[in-house]
Coordinates of C-alpha atoms and ligand atoms in Angstrom, one line a residue:
Chain A
M293 CA -14.1 92.9 -43.1
S294 CA -15.7 90.1 -44.6
Y295 CA -14.6 86.7 -43.4
V296 CA -15.4 82.5 -43.2
L297 CA -14.3 81.3 -40.0
V298 CA -13.0 78.1 -40.1
V299 CA -12.9 76.0 -37.0
A300 CA -9.7 73.8 -37.0
E301 CA -10.4 69.9 -36.0
V302 CA -7.6 68.7 -34.1
R303 CA -7.2 66.0 -31.7
R304 CA -4.3 64.3 -29.9
G305 CA -1.6 67.1 -31.6
I306 CA -3.2 66.4 -34.8
F307 CA -4.5 68.6 -37.7
E308 CA -6.9 66.7 -39.2
E309 CA -6.7 66.2 -42.7
R310 CA -10.3 66.9 -43.2
N311 CA -10.1 70.7 -42.0
L312 CA -8.6 71.3 -45.8
D313 CA -12.3 70.4 -47.2
S314 CA -13.5 73.3 -44.9
I315 CA -10.8 75.5 -46.1
G316 CA -11.2 74.4 -49.9
L317 CA -15.0 75.5 -49.4
C318 CA -13.8 79.3 -48.3
A319 CA -11.5 79.4 -51.6
L320 CA -14.5 77.9 -53.6
L321 CA -17.0 81.0 -52.0
G322 CA -13.9 83.6 -52.5
K323 CA -14.0 84.4 -49.3
D324 CA -11.0 85.2 -46.8
A325 CA -10.5 81.7 -44.4
I326 CA -9.7 82.7 -40.8
L327 CA -8.7 79.7 -39.0
L328 CA -9.9 78.9 -35.4
I329 CA -7.0 76.7 -33.5
P330 CA -5.9 75.9 -30.0
E331 CA -2.8 77.3 -29.3
G332 CA -0.1 74.6 -30.0
D333 CA 2.4 73.2 -32.9
Y334 CA 0.2 71.7 -34.8
G335 CA 2.2 71.4 -37.8
M336 CA 0.0 72.7 -40.2
N337 CA 0.3 74.5 -44.0
E338 CA -0.6 78.1 -42.3
Q339 CA -0.5 79.9 -45.8
L340 CA -3.2 77.6 -46.9
V341 CA -5.8 80.6 -44.8
N342 CA -5.6 84.2 -44.5
G343 CA -5.8 84.7 -40.8
L344 CA -5.3 82.7 -37.7
V345 CA -6.9 83.0 -34.4
R346 CA -4.7 81.1 -31.9
V347 CA -6.6 80.1 -28.8
K348 CA -4.6 79.9 -25.6
T349 CA -6.6 76.7 -24.3
E350 CA -6.6 73.0 -23.9
E351 CA -7.4 70.9 -27.2
A352 CA -9.9 69.1 -24.7
L353 CA -11.7 72.7 -23.6
F354 CA -11.7 73.5 -27.2
L355 CA -13.5 70.6 -28.6
N356 CA -15.9 71.1 -26.0
P357 CA -19.2 72.3 -27.5
L358 CA -20.4 74.4 -24.1
N359 CA -16.5 76.1 -24.2
M360 CA -16.6 76.7 -27.9
V361 CA -19.8 78.8 -28.0
N362 CA -17.5 81.0 -25.0
I363 CA -14.6 81.2 -27.3
L364 CA -16.9 82.1 -31.0
E365 CA -18.2 84.7 -28.7
K366 CA -15.3 86.3 -28.1
V367 CA -14.1 86.1 -31.9
M368 CA -17.1 87.5 -32.9
A369 CA -16.7 90.4 -30.5
A370 CA -12.9 91.1 -31.3
R371 CA -13.6 90.6 -35.1
G372 CA -17.1 90.9 -35.7
K373 CA -19.2 88.4 -37.4
P374 CA -18.4 86.1 -39.8
D375 CA -20.1 85.9 -43.3
M376 CA -20.5 81.6 -42.3
I377 CA -18.7 79.3 -39.9
V378 CA -17.7 76.3 -40.9
F379 CA -16.9 73.1 -39.4
T380 CA -15.8 69.5 -40.6
N381 CA -18.6 67.0 -41.2
S382 CA -16.8 64.7 -37.9
A383 CA -18.0 63.5 -34.4
S384 CA -16.8 66.6 -33.4
G385 CA -17.7 68.9 -35.8
I386 CA -21.1 67.9 -35.9
E387 CA -21.7 68.0 -31.9
L388 CA -19.5 71.8 -32.3
A389 CA -21.8 72.8 -35.3
S390 CA -25.0 71.7 -33.5
Y391 CA -24.4 73.4 -30.4
A392 CA -23.2 76.7 -31.9
A393 CA -26.3 76.8 -34.0
G394 CA -28.6 76.6 -31.2
H395 CA -26.8 78.5 -29.0
F396 CA -26.7 81.6 -31.5
N397 CA -29.7 80.7 -33.1
L398 CA -28.2 80.6 -36.8
P399 CA -28.7 78.6 -39.9
V400 CA -27.4 75.6 -39.8
I401 CA -26.5 72.6 -43.3
T402 CA -24.6 69.7 -42.5
D403 CA -22.9 67.1 -44.1
V404 CA -22.2 69.8 -47.6
N405 CA -20.6 68.2 -50.0
G406 CA -21.0 70.3 -53.0
Y407 CA -21.3 74.2 -53.7
D408 CA -23.0 75.8 -56.8
K409 CA -21.4 79.3 -56.7
E410 CA -23.5 81.1 -59.3
R411 CA -26.9 79.9 -57.3
G412 CA -25.4 79.8 -53.9
I413 CA -26.7 76.6 -53.3
F414 CA -25.2 74.2 -51.0
F415 CA -25.7 70.3 -51.7
K416 CA -26.3 67.7 -49.0
S417 CA -26.6 64.6 -49.0
Y418 CA -30.4 62.8 -48.4
Y419 CA -31.7 59.2 -47.8
S420 CA -28.4 57.7 -47.3
D421 CA -26.9 60.0 -51.2
K422 CA -29.7 58.0 -52.8
I423 CA -30.7 62.4 -53.4
F424 CA -29.2 65.7 -53.0
G425 CA -31.2 68.4 -51.5
E426 CA -30.1 72.0 -53.0
F427 CA -30.3 74.2 -49.4
R428 CA -29.7 77.8 -48.4
P429 CA -29.8 79.9 -45.5
S430 CA -33.3 81.8 -46.1
G431 CA -32.2 85.2 -44.6
E432 CA -29.3 87.5 -44.5
G433 CA -26.5 87.1 -42.2
T434 CA -24.1 84.2 -40.4
F435 CA -24.7 80.6 -40.9
I436 CA -23.2 77.6 -40.7
V437 CA -22.2 74.4 -42.4
T438 CA -20.2 71.2 -41.6
V439 CA -18.4 69.8 -44.7
R440 CA -18.0 66.2 -46.2
S441 CA -14.5 65.0 -45.6
G442 CA -12.7 64.9 -49.6
S443 CA -15.1 67.1 -51.1
F444 CA -13.1 70.6 -51.4
K445 CA -9.9 70.0 -50.5
E446 CA -8.8 70.7 -54.2
N447 CA -9.7 73.9 -53.7
A448 CA -7.4 74.7 -51.1
A449 CA -3.9 76.6 -52.0
G450 CA -1.7 78.6 -50.1
K451 CA -1.3 82.3 -50.4
G452 CA 2.4 82.4 -50.7
S453 CA 2.8 84.4 -47.3
A454 CA 2.5 83.9 -43.5
P455 CA -0.8 85.1 -42.6
P456 CA -1.5 87.1 -39.7
A457 CA -2.2 85.7 -36.0
E458 CA -4.2 86.7 -33.4
A459 CA -4.7 85.3 -29.9
I460 CA -7.6 84.8 -27.8
E461 CA -7.3 84.3 -24.1
D462 CA -9.3 83.3 -20.6
V463 CA -12.0 81.4 -22.2
A464 CA -14.6 80.3 -19.4
A465 CA -14.5 76.8 -19.0
N466 CA -17.6 75.2 -18.1
A467 CA -17.7 72.4 -15.9
A468 CA -21.2 71.1 -17.2
R469 CA -19.4 68.3 -19.6
T470 CA -16.1 67.8 -19.0
F471 CA -13.4 65.2 -20.5
V472 CA -12.0 62.4 -18.7
E473 CA -9.9 59.9 -20.7
Y474 CA -9.6 58.9 -24.2
V475 CA -10.5 55.2 -24.8
E476 CA -8.6 52.8 -27.8
E477 CA -9.8 50.0 -29.4
E478 CA -8.9 47.0 -28.0
K479 CA -6.3 45.1 -29.9
T480 CA -7.7 41.9 -31.6
D481 CA -5.6 39.2 -33.7
V482 CA -7.7 40.0 -37.1
D483 CA -6.4 43.2 -38.8
I484 CA -8.4 44.1 -41.8
T485 CA -6.0 46.8 -42.9
K486 CA -3.7 43.9 -43.3
A487 CA -5.6 41.9 -45.6
E488 CA -5.2 41.9 -50.1
F489 CA -8.9 40.2 -50.7
L490 CA -11.8 41.5 -48.3
L491 CA -15.3 40.0 -48.5
S492 CA -17.6 42.6 -46.7
L493 CA -20.8 41.8 -45.8
G494 CA -23.5 44.5 -45.0
R495 CA -27.0 45.0 -43.6
G496 CA -28.1 42.8 -46.7
I497 CA -27.1 40.2 -45.9
G498 CA -30.7 39.6 -43.5
N499 CA -29.6 37.9 -40.6
K500 CA -27.1 36.5 -38.2
D501 CA -27.9 33.0 -39.6
E502 CA -25.8 33.4 -43.5
I503 CA -22.9 34.3 -41.4
P504 CA -21.3 31.1 -41.5
D505 CA -22.5 30.4 -45.0
Y506 CA -20.3 33.7 -46.1
E507 CA -17.9 32.5 -43.8
E508 CA -17.4 28.9 -45.6
L509 CA -16.9 31.5 -49.0
A510 CA -14.8 33.4 -47.9
G511 CA -12.3 30.6 -46.8
L512 CA -12.7 28.9 -50.5
L513 CA -11.8 32.6 -51.8
K514 CA -8.8 32.7 -49.1
A515 CA -9.9 36.4 -48.5
V516 CA -11.0 37.9 -45.0
I517 CA -14.2 39.1 -43.6
S518 CA -15.2 42.0 -43.1
G519 CA -18.1 44.6 -42.9
S520 CA -20.2 47.6 -42.3
R521 CA -21.0 49.5 -39.5
P522 CA -24.8 47.8 -39.2
V523 CA -23.6 44.2 -39.2
I524 CA -21.1 45.2 -36.3
D525 CA -23.8 47.1 -34.2
K526 CA -26.1 43.9 -34.6
L527 CA -22.9 41.7 -33.3
W528 CA -23.2 39.5 -36.2
L529 CA -19.1 40.3 -36.9
P530 CA -16.7 41.9 -34.1
K531 CA -15.9 45.6 -34.2
A532 CA -12.5 44.6 -35.3
R533 CA -14.1 43.9 -38.7
Q534 CA -15.6 47.1 -39.3
V535 CA -14.8 49.2 -42.4
G536 CA -15.6 53.3 -42.5
T537 CA -15.0 56.1 -40.6
S538 CA -15.7 55.1 -37.1
G539 CA -14.0 51.6 -37.9
K540 CA -11.0 51.0 -39.8
T541 CA -9.5 52.3 -43.3
V542 CA -8.8 49.2 -45.9
K543 CA -7.1 50.1 -48.9
P544 CA -7.1 46.0 -50.0
K545 CA -6.4 44.5 -53.5
V546 CA -10.0 43.9 -53.9
Y547 CA -12.6 44.4 -51.9
L548 CA -16.1 42.7 -52.9
A549 CA -18.7 44.3 -51.0
M550 CA -22.2 42.1 -50.4
G551 CA -25.3 43.8 -49.4
I552 CA -23.3 47.1 -48.8
S553 CA -25.5 50.1 -50.2
G554 CA -22.7 52.7 -49.9
A555 CA -23.1 55.1 -47.4
F556 CA -20.2 58.0 -47.1
Q557 CA -19.0 56.7 -43.5
H558 CA -18.8 53.5 -45.3
I559 CA -17.3 54.3 -48.4
A560 CA -14.6 56.9 -47.1
G561 CA -13.2 53.7 -45.2
M562 CA -12.9 51.8 -48.8
K563 CA -12.8 53.9 -51.2
D564 CA -8.7 53.6 -52.4
S565 CA -8.9 49.9 -52.2
S566 CA -7.5 48.9 -55.8
C567 CA -10.8 47.2 -57.0
I568 CA -14.1 47.4 -55.7
I569 CA -16.5 44.7 -56.9
A570 CA -20.0 45.0 -55.5
V571 CA -23.0 42.7 -55.4
N572 CA -27.0 44.7 -54.5
K573 CA -30.5 43.7 -55.6
D574 CA -30.9 47.1 -56.1
P575 CA -29.5 49.7 -59.2
E576 CA -29.5 52.5 -57.7
A577 CA -27.1 51.7 -54.7
P578 CA -24.8 54.3 -54.2
I579 CA -22.1 51.7 -53.9
F580 CA -22.5 51.3 -58.3
Q581 CA -20.8 55.0 -58.4
Y582 CA -17.7 54.0 -56.8
A583 CA -17.0 49.8 -57.3
H584 CA -15.4 49.2 -60.7
Y585 CA -17.3 46.1 -61.3
G586 CA -20.8 45.5 -60.1
I587 CA -23.4 42.6 -59.9
I588 CA -26.7 43.4 -60.1
A589 CA -28.7 40.4 -58.2
D590 CA -29.7 38.8 -54.6
I591 CA -26.3 38.2 -52.9
H592 CA -27.6 34.8 -51.6
K593 CA -27.9 33.2 -55.0
V594 CA -24.4 34.8 -55.6
R595 CA -22.9 33.4 -52.9
D596 CA -24.3 29.9 -53.5
A597 CA -23.4 29.8 -57.0
L598 CA -20.2 31.2 -56.0
K599 CA -19.7 28.0 -53.8
G600 CA -20.8 25.9 -56.3
I601 CA -18.6 27.0 -58.9
L602 CA -15.5 26.8 -56.0
K603 CA -16.5 23.3 -54.6
G604 CA -16.6 22.0 -58.4
Chain B
M202 CA -34.5 58.6 -13.4
N203 CA -37.2 60.4 -16.2
L204 CA -35.9 60.3 -19.6
I205 CA -37.5 61.6 -22.5
V206 CA -36.7 59.8 -26.0
F207 CA -37.4 61.5 -29.1
T208 CA -38.1 59.1 -32.1
K209 CA -38.9 59.8 -35.7
R210 CA -40.8 57.0 -38.4
V211 CA -38.6 57.4 -41.4
P212 CA -39.1 56.0 -44.8
A213 CA -36.6 52.7 -45.3
T214 CA -35.2 54.1 -48.8
Q215 CA -32.2 51.9 -48.7
E216 CA -33.7 49.0 -51.1
E217 CA -36.3 51.5 -53.0
E218 CA -35.7 53.7 -56.2
L219 CA -36.2 56.8 -55.6
R220 CA -38.5 59.7 -58.1
I221 CA -37.9 62.9 -57.7
T222 CA -41.2 64.4 -58.5
G223 CA -42.8 68.4 -59.8
E224 CA -39.3 69.3 -61.4
G225 CA -37.5 69.0 -57.9
K226 CA -40.3 69.7 -55.8
A227 CA -41.1 66.6 -53.8
V228 CA -39.6 63.0 -53.8
D229 CA -42.3 60.3 -54.5
L230 CA -42.3 58.6 -51.0
S231 CA -45.5 57.0 -51.6
K232 CA -44.6 53.4 -52.1
V233 CA -41.9 53.2 -49.8
P234 CA -42.3 51.7 -46.6
F235 CA -41.7 52.7 -43.5
K236 CA -40.5 52.4 -40.3
V237 CA -38.6 53.1 -36.7
N238 CA -35.3 55.7 -37.0
D239 CA -32.6 53.3 -36.6
W240 CA -30.7 55.7 -34.2
D241 CA -33.8 56.1 -32.1
N242 CA -34.2 52.1 -31.6
Y243 CA -31.1 52.5 -29.8
S244 CA -32.0 55.1 -27.7
I245 CA -35.2 54.2 -26.8
E246 CA -33.4 50.7 -25.8
E247 CA -31.0 52.5 -23.9
A248 CA -33.7 54.5 -22.0
V249 CA -35.7 51.3 -20.7
R250 CA -32.8 50.0 -19.4
I251 CA -31.6 53.1 -17.2
V252 CA -35.4 53.0 -16.0
E253 CA -35.3 49.3 -15.7
K254 CA -32.3 49.4 -13.5
S255 CA -32.3 52.7 -11.6
G256 CA -36.4 53.7 -11.5
G257 CA -38.2 56.4 -13.4
A258 CA -40.1 56.5 -16.1
V259 CA -39.3 57.3 -19.9
T260 CA -41.8 58.9 -22.4
A261 CA -41.3 58.6 -26.2
V262 CA -42.3 61.8 -27.9
S263 CA -42.6 61.9 -31.8
I264 CA -43.0 64.5 -34.3
G265 CA -45.2 63.6 -37.3
D266 CA -48.6 63.2 -38.9
A267 CA -50.8 60.7 -37.6
E268 CA -49.2 57.4 -38.8
S269 CA -46.0 58.4 -36.6
D270 CA -48.2 57.1 -33.6
E271 CA -46.9 53.3 -34.8
V272 CA -43.3 54.3 -33.4
L273 CA -44.6 55.7 -30.2
R274 CA -46.3 52.2 -29.9
R275 CA -43.2 50.3 -30.4
S276 CA -41.8 52.3 -28.2
I277 CA -44.4 51.7 -25.3
A278 CA -43.8 47.6 -26.3
M279 CA -40.2 48.2 -25.3
G280 CA -40.8 49.7 -21.6
A281 CA -41.8 53.5 -22.4
K282 CA -44.1 54.5 -20.0
D283 CA -45.6 57.3 -21.9
G284 CA -46.1 58.5 -25.6
F285 CA -46.4 61.7 -26.8
L286 CA -47.4 62.6 -30.4
I287 CA -46.9 66.2 -31.7
E288 CA -49.0 66.1 -35.0
T289 CA -48.5 67.9 -38.0
G290 CA -48.5 67.5 -41.6
D291 CA -45.4 69.1 -42.4
V292 CA -42.2 67.4 -42.8
L293 CA -39.7 70.2 -40.8
H294 CA -36.7 69.9 -43.0
D295 CA -34.9 72.4 -40.6
P296 CA -33.5 71.2 -37.6
N297 CA -33.7 74.3 -36.2
A298 CA -37.8 74.1 -36.6
R299 CA -38.0 70.7 -35.1
A300 CA -35.9 71.9 -32.1
T301 CA -37.8 75.1 -31.5
L302 CA -41.0 73.1 -31.4
M303 CA -39.2 70.8 -29.4
Q304 CA -38.2 73.3 -27.1
N305 CA -41.8 74.9 -26.8
F306 CA -43.2 71.8 -26.3
L307 CA -41.7 70.8 -23.4
K308 CA -41.6 74.0 -21.8
K309 CA -45.5 74.0 -22.6
E310 CA -46.4 70.8 -21.3
N311 CA -43.7 71.3 -18.2
V312 CA -42.6 67.6 -19.1
P313 CA -40.5 66.9 -16.0
F314 CA -36.9 65.3 -17.0
D315 CA -33.4 64.6 -15.9
A316 CA -32.4 63.9 -19.5
I317 CA -33.5 63.9 -23.1
F318 CA -32.1 61.4 -25.5
T319 CA -32.4 61.5 -28.8
G320 CA -30.7 59.8 -32.0
V321 CA -27.4 61.0 -33.5
Q322 CA -29.3 61.4 -36.8
S323 CA -32.5 60.6 -38.4
E324 CA -31.8 57.9 -41.6
D325 CA -33.3 60.5 -44.0
D326 CA -32.5 63.6 -44.0
Q327 CA -28.9 63.0 -41.8
F328 CA -28.8 66.1 -40.4
G329 CA -27.2 65.0 -37.2
A330 CA -28.4 68.4 -35.5
V331 CA -31.5 68.2 -33.6
G332 CA -30.2 67.3 -30.4
G333 CA -27.3 69.7 -30.4
I334 CA -29.3 72.9 -30.9
L335 CA -32.2 71.7 -28.8
A336 CA -29.7 71.5 -25.8
A337 CA -28.4 74.9 -26.1
K338 CA -31.7 76.4 -26.9
L339 CA -32.7 74.5 -23.2
G340 CA -29.2 75.8 -21.8
L341 CA -27.9 72.2 -20.6
P342 CA -25.2 70.3 -21.5
F343 CA -24.4 67.9 -24.7
V344 CA -22.6 65.3 -25.7
S345 CA -23.0 63.2 -28.8
M346 CA -21.9 60.3 -30.5
V347 CA -22.9 58.4 -27.0
I348 CA -21.8 54.8 -27.5
G349 CA -21.6 53.8 -24.1
I350 CA -23.2 54.9 -20.6
D351 CA -20.7 53.9 -17.7
A352 CA -22.2 55.6 -15.0
T353 CA -26.1 57.0 -14.6
E354 CA -25.5 59.0 -11.3
S355 CA -27.6 61.5 -9.3
D356 CA -26.2 64.5 -11.1
H357 CA -24.4 63.5 -13.7
L358 CA -24.1 60.9 -16.4
I359 CA -20.2 59.5 -17.0
V360 CA -20.4 58.4 -21.1
R361 CA -18.6 57.4 -23.9
R362 CA -18.5 59.4 -27.3
E363 CA -17.6 57.7 -30.3
L364 CA -14.7 59.1 -32.3
E365 CA -13.1 58.4 -36.0
G366 CA -11.1 55.4 -36.5
G367 CA -12.7 53.7 -33.2
L368 CA -11.4 56.1 -30.7
Q369 CA -13.3 57.1 -28.0
E370 CA -13.8 59.8 -25.4
R371 CA -15.0 59.2 -22.3
V372 CA -16.7 62.4 -21.0
K373 CA -18.5 63.5 -17.4
V374 CA -21.7 65.2 -18.0
M375 CA -23.7 66.7 -15.5
L376 CA -27.5 66.2 -15.2
P377 CA -29.8 67.6 -16.8
C378 CA -28.6 67.1 -20.4
V379 CA -29.1 66.3 -23.6
I380 CA -27.4 63.1 -25.0
S381 CA -27.7 62.1 -29.0
I382 CA -27.1 57.9 -29.2
Q383 CA -24.8 56.3 -31.5
T384 CA -25.9 52.5 -33.2
G385 CA -24.5 50.0 -31.7
I386 CA -24.6 51.1 -27.9
N387 CA -26.7 48.2 -27.2
E388 CA -28.7 45.3 -28.6
P389 CA -32.3 46.6 -28.7
R390 CA -34.8 43.8 -27.6
Y391 CA -37.1 42.0 -30.1
V392 CA -40.8 43.4 -30.8
S393 CA -43.2 41.0 -31.6
I394 CA -46.0 41.7 -33.4
M395 CA -48.1 40.6 -30.3
G396 CA -46.1 43.3 -27.7
V397 CA -47.2 46.2 -30.4
R398 CA -50.8 45.3 -30.6
K399 CA -50.7 45.2 -26.6
A400 CA -48.8 48.3 -26.4
S401 CA -51.4 49.9 -28.6
K402 CA -54.3 49.8 -25.2
V403 CA -51.9 52.2 -23.7
E404 CA -52.8 55.6 -24.4
R405 CA -50.6 57.7 -26.5
K406 CA -51.4 62.0 -26.2
V407 CA -51.7 63.7 -29.2
F408 CA -50.8 67.3 -29.1
K409 CA -51.3 69.7 -32.4
A410 CA -48.1 71.5 -33.6
A411 CA -50.2 74.4 -34.2
G412 CA -50.3 75.2 -30.3
Y413 CA -46.1 75.4 -30.5
Q414 CA -45.1 77.4 -33.1
E415 CA -43.4 80.1 -31.3
N416 CA -40.3 81.2 -33.2
V417 CA -40.4 78.1 -35.1
V418 CA -39.3 79.1 -38.7
N419 CA -37.4 77.7 -41.4
K420 CA -33.9 79.2 -41.2
I421 CA -32.7 77.3 -44.1
E422 CA -35.1 76.2 -47.4
V423 CA -34.9 73.5 -49.8
V424 CA -34.9 75.0 -53.3
K425 CA -34.7 71.7 -55.4
W426 CA -34.2 68.1 -54.6
V427 CA -32.0 66.6 -57.4
Y428 CA -30.3 63.3 -58.3
P429 CA -26.5 62.9 -57.4
P430 CA -24.1 63.6 -59.7
K431 CA -23.3 60.0 -61.5
K432 CA -19.5 59.3 -61.6
A433 CA -18.0 56.9 -63.9
G434 CA -19.5 53.9 -62.1
A435 CA -18.9 50.4 -62.2
T436 CA -18.8 48.0 -65.1
I437 CA -21.9 46.1 -64.7
L438 CA -21.6 42.0 -65.3
S439 CA -24.7 40.9 -67.1
G440 CA -26.1 37.2 -68.1
E441 CA -26.7 34.5 -66.0
L442 CA -25.9 34.1 -62.6
D443 CA -23.5 31.3 -63.2
G444 CA -21.6 33.2 -65.9
M445 CA -21.5 36.3 -63.6
C446 CA -19.7 34.7 -60.9
K447 CA -17.6 33.3 -63.1
E448 CA -16.2 36.1 -64.6
L449 CA -16.3 37.7 -61.2
L450 CA -13.4 34.6 -60.0
G451 CA -11.9 35.5 -63.7
I452 CA -11.6 39.6 -62.4
L453 CA -10.0 37.9 -58.7
K454 CA -7.4 35.9 -60.5
E455 CA -6.7 38.8 -62.7
K456 CA -6.1 41.2 -59.7
G457 CA -3.8 38.8 -58.5
V458 CA -5.7 37.4 -55.1
Y459 CA -7.5 34.2 -56.2
Q460 CA -5.6 31.3 -58.0
Ligands
LIG966 C1 -21.0 59.2 -37.1 C2 -21.4 57.9 -38.2 C3 -20.6 56.9 -38.0 C4 -20.7 55.7 -38.6 N1 -19.5 55.5 -38.9 C5 -19.7 54.1 -39.9 C6 -18.6 52.9 -40.2 O1 -17.5 53.1 -40.1 N2 -19.1 52.4 -41.2 C7 -20.2 51.9 -41.8 O2 -20.4 50.7 -42.7 N3 -21.0 52.6 -41.7 C8 -21.1 53.7 -40.8 N4 -22.0 54.4 -40.5 C9 -23.6 54.0 -40.9 C10 -23.5 54.5 -42.4 O3 -23.7 55.9 -42.2 C11 -25.1 53.4 -42.6 O4 -25.8 53.4 -42.0 C12 -24.0 52.1 -43.1 O5 -22.9 52.2 -43.7 C13 -25.0 51.4 -44.3 O6 -24.5 50.4 -44.0 P1 -25.3 48.8 -45.0 O7 -24.4 49.5 -46.4 O8 -24.9 47.8 -44.6 O9 -26.5 48.5 -44.7 P2 -27.8 49.4 -45.9 O10 -27.8 50.5 -46.2 O11 -29.2 49.3 -45.2 O12 -27.6 48.9 -46.7 C14 -28.3 47.4 -47.2 C15 -27.9 47.0 -49.2 O13 -28.5 45.6 -49.3 C16 -29.2 45.4 -50.5 N5 -29.7 44.3 -50.1 C17 -30.4 44.0 -49.4 N6 -30.9 42.6 -49.2 C18 -30.3 42.5 -50.5 C19 -30.3 41.2 -51.0 N7 -30.8 39.9 -50.8 N8 -29.2 40.8 -52.4 C20 -28.8 41.5 -52.2 N9 -28.4 43.2 -52.1 C21 -29.2 43.5 -50.4 C22 -30.0 47.1 -50.5 O14 -30.3 46.9 -51.4 C23 -29.1 47.7 -49.6 O15 -28.3 48.7 -50.8 C24 -21.9 55.7 -39.8 C25 -23.4 56.5 -39.4 C26 -22.9 57.7 -38.7 C27 -23.9 59.3 -38.6

């Protein structure tokens, strides 16, 4: 029977919310979703899927791409080839998906954020969301996608009954890559998630020497400073200040973004702010799509003008 | 340790207005400046640091047109020993096609390595898939999102991979392996124009991609390029700079974050 295999992302006992986007895509395609998940109590709503395959293995082994291909081999031997295998578009989802694509020699489209059912087309972002490519597999047969968080979850709907479950056992563990431990981020005294007003700086500030002038502006506005990933990568601001998927998720009353383009990994971390104000010299910057207010201008000039007014 | 680092020349589109041409057939990049993929800059730096500490050599490899020589010169200026260009005029959108070309090249040219580094993704297509596909094709262990290399031993590496929300995972991976490097793993050294000029005296080898085409097929196809659907979008403030800034302060007052 035709089906889509949804590889669940679970970590430290949690069924990640973004799995709903993978399930939602199946609903949009009108295909049965079979969820592949390690054995354990993940407290998810099982009625969202048409079937479950529980893998008798530890979570860390399940999340290891070298073992995942063995698991997938077993699933396909038992159930036949799926029409599609769906992963989340996360650190682990992309890692698993790409390795499985190489191992099974399957087409892969990552970071899918839309689907046109009539034309059988997947939308994928290019150039930091300035352009979308309409993609499809070139031939027939199984293909792999990873799904951008937030894209399809509203399509996930309960089926009204508990789905049948199968089990997979005796998964060989590959010793070439092994989990050692989790490493938590160091605790610091600033907590940008608690701030009501964030002045967030992006790569557009140009260089580290500009930081003190923005700190002065933040002081005058009584705002807390945060930043996009490149600003943290370049050590212009400490890691605790990073907003986005690999940093913090923030929901301040006001998020004032200066020189930030609006890549989805950044947007995911701030889109629920009550009011987003973006300053950027590029009128096409994707951040203006998410902002409530925008100023198209040079950020340094805006900074200096604001300082001028505030200092009276 | 001998390390191969794949590096790509990409359009720097962050500040550019992009135009789709030919009814969706192409994206006009003719006026866009090009640069090294940010992720590869960190990969080269990481590889060079490892050989500076424990010996061996870094080979930078790029797939692209003749202009991609630029990122090889840059890699050599940073400390790579060799620069290889797999020359092709075609843009390979399918990560499977790219990884297969790499696999064929490494096999045919018999390039020795203990580990292969790629960037987590390239900025232009954001696929993030080439490293994983290549690893599986070569039958090697793979780790992506590497944000720290804690130990380099003769038969394995201990690396930290970045997950979401600041969490990291420490992983042991046996050599040889493929790892994909995340930005922020190090502070890439500054490359001066003088340095690049000096590097251009080191010979870079050019290999025609035509020689490595076995099984290089597009498993996915681009039907069309489109602009992202517009959302409601922001209310854009207008007028003189001072006026806009006063309006901005008014909004901050209204939202209750500034008196
Ligand atoms: C696995 C993974 C995880 C990631 N996690 C995160 C994350 O947690 N957080 C995050 O932010 N990113 C993250 N990223 C990176 C993300 O994809 C983008 O690269 C990043 O968000 C871009 O940051 P930016 O907007 O500051 O820089 P850019 O995209 O370079 O944008 C700079 C902007 O500044 C504008 N600008 C430049 N100069 C001026 C000026 N003088 N005046 C006005 N405007 C100007 C430009 O027009 C441009 O829009 C992640 C990426 C990956 C692959």
